[in-house]
Coordinates of C-alpha atoms in Angstrom, one line a residue:
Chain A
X1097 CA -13.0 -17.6 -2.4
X1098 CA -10.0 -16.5 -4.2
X1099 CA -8.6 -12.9 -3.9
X1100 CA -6.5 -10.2 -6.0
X1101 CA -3.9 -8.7 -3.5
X1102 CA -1.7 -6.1 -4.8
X1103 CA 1.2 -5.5 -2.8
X1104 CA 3.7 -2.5 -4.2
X1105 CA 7.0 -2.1 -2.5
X1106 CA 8.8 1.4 -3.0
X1107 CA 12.2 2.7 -1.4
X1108 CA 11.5 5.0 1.2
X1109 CA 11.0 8.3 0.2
X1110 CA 14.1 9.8 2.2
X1111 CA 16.4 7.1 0.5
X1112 CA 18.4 8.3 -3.2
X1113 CA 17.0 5.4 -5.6
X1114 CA 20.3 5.0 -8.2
X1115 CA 17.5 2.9 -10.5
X1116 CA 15.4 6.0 -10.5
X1117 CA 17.8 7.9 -11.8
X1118 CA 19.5 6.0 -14.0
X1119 CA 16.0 5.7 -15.6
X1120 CA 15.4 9.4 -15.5
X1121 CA 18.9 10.2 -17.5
X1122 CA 18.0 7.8 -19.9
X1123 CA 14.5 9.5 -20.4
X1124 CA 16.4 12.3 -21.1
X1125 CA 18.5 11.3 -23.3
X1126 CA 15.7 10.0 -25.3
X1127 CA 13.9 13.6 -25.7
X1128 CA 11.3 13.0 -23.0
X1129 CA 11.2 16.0 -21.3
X1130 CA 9.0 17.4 -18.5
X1131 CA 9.6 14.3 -15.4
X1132 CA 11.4 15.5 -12.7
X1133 CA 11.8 12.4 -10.7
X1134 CA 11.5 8.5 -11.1
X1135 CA 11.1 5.9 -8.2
X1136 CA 11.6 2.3 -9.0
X1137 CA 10.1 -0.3 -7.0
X1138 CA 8.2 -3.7 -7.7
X1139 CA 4.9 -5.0 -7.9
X1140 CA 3.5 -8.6 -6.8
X1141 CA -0.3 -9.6 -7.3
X1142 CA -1.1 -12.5 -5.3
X1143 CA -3.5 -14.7 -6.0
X1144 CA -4.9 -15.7 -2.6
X1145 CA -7.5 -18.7 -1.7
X1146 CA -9.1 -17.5 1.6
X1147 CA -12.6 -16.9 3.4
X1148 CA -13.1 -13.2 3.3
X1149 CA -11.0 -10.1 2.2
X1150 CA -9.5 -9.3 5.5
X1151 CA -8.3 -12.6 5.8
X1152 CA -6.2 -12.5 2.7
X1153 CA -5.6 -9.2 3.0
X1154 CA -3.4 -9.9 6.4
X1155 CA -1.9 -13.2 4.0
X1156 CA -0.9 -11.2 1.8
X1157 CA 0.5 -8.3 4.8
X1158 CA 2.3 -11.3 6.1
X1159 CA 4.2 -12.2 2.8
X1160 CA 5.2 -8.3 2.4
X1161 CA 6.4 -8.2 6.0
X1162 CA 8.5 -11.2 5.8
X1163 CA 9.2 -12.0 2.3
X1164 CA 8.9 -9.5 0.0
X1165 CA 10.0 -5.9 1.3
X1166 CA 12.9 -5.0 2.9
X1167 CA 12.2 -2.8 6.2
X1168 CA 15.2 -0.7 6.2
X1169 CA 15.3 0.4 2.4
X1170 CA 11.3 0.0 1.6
X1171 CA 7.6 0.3 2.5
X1172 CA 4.8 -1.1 1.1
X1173 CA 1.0 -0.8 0.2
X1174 CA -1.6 -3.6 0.3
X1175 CA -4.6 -3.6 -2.5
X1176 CA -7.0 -6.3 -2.2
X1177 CA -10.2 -7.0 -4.2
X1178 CA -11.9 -10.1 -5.4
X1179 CA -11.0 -12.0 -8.2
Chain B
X94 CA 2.0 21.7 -12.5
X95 CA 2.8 18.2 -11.0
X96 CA 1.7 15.1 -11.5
X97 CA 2.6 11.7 -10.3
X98 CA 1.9 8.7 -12.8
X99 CA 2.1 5.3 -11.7
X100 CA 3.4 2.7 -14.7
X101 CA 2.8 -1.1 -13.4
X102 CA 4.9 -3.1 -15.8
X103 CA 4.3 -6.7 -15.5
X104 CA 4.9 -9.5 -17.3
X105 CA 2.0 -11.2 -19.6
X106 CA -0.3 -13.1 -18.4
X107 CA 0.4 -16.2 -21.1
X108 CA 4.3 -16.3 -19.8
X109 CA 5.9 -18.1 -16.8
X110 CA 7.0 -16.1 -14.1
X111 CA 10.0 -17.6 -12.7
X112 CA 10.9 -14.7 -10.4
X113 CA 6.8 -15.3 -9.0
X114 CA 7.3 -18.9 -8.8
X115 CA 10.4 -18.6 -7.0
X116 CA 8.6 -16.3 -4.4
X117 CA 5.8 -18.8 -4.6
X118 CA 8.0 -21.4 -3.1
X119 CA 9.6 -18.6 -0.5
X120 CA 6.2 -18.4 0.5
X121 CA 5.1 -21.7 1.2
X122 CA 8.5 -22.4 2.6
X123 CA 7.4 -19.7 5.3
X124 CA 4.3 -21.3 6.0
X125 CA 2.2 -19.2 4.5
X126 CA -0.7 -20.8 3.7
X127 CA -3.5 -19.7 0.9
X128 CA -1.2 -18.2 -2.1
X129 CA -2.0 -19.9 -5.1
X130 CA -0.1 -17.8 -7.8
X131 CA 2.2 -15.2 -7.5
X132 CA 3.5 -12.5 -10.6
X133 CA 6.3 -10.2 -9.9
X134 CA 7.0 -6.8 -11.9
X135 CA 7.7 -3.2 -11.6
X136 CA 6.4 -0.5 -10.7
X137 CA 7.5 3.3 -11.4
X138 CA 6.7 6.3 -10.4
X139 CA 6.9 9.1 -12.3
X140 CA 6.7 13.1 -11.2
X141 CA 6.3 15.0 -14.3
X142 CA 5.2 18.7 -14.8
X143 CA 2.8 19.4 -17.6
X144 CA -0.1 21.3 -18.6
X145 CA -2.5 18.8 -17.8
X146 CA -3.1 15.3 -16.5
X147 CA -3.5 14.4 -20.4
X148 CA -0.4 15.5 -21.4
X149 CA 1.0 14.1 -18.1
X150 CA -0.7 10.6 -19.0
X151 CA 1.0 10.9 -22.4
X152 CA 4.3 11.7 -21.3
X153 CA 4.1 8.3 -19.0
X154 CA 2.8 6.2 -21.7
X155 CA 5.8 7.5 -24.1
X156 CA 8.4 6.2 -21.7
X157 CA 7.1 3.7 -20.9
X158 CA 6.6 2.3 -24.4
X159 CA 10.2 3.5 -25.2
X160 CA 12.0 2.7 -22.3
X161 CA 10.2 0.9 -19.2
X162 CA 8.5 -2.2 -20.6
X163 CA 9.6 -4.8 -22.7
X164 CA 6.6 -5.8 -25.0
X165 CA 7.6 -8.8 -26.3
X166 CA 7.5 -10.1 -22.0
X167 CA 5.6 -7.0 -20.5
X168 CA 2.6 -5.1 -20.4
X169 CA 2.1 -1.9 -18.9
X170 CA -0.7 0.4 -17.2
X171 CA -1.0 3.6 -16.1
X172 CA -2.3 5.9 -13.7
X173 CA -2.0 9.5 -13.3
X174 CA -3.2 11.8 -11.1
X175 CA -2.5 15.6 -9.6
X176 CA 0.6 15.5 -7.4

């Protein structure tokens, strides 16, 4: 069965986050006012062929943990749901 | 009051991903097993103080038609709640 997993990767909240705020001057500068703070991270959707939910849930787990966030500067949340 | 919106930018469904393919092949390299696809973007959060989650929601869909996405390569959604 093939799966939707979500996986977004965010710097850590205690961490500065220079694209954030390069993003928030220039939402300023455009006349957008009223946001107080930006965080820029990434999002990947996997597509994942496996039995059940939980099993591609921990695929996709895996591929976060080793691949695609980086420990030190990030965290990351899982979303999985069928395709 | 505070709200946090969530803008997932990523890129249409009709273009080739390079930055997904290349994690694609990181993947398998790995030995992870399962992935068929894989589509990279961004995501950004926003904390913005407005009268409402409306006006919150609008606020977010302004920058990021102005400034966050590209729509000629991207699409964007967003999600809004109370911070």
């Amino acid at each position: 069965m093939s799966y939707i997993a979500e996986i977004k990767v965010m710097p850590h909240k205690e961490l500065l986050d220079p694209q954030g705020k390069a993003v928030l001057g220039g939402l300023s500068n455009l006349g957008l006012a009223g946001v107080a703070d930006v965080r820029v991270g990434k999002n990947i959707t996997l597509q994942i062929d496996a039995d059940s939910a939980a099993a591609a849930e921990a695929i996709a787990r895996e591929a976060a943990q080793q691949l695609l966030a980086n420990p030190v500067m990030e965290y990351f949340e899982v979303r999985c749901e069928k395709a």
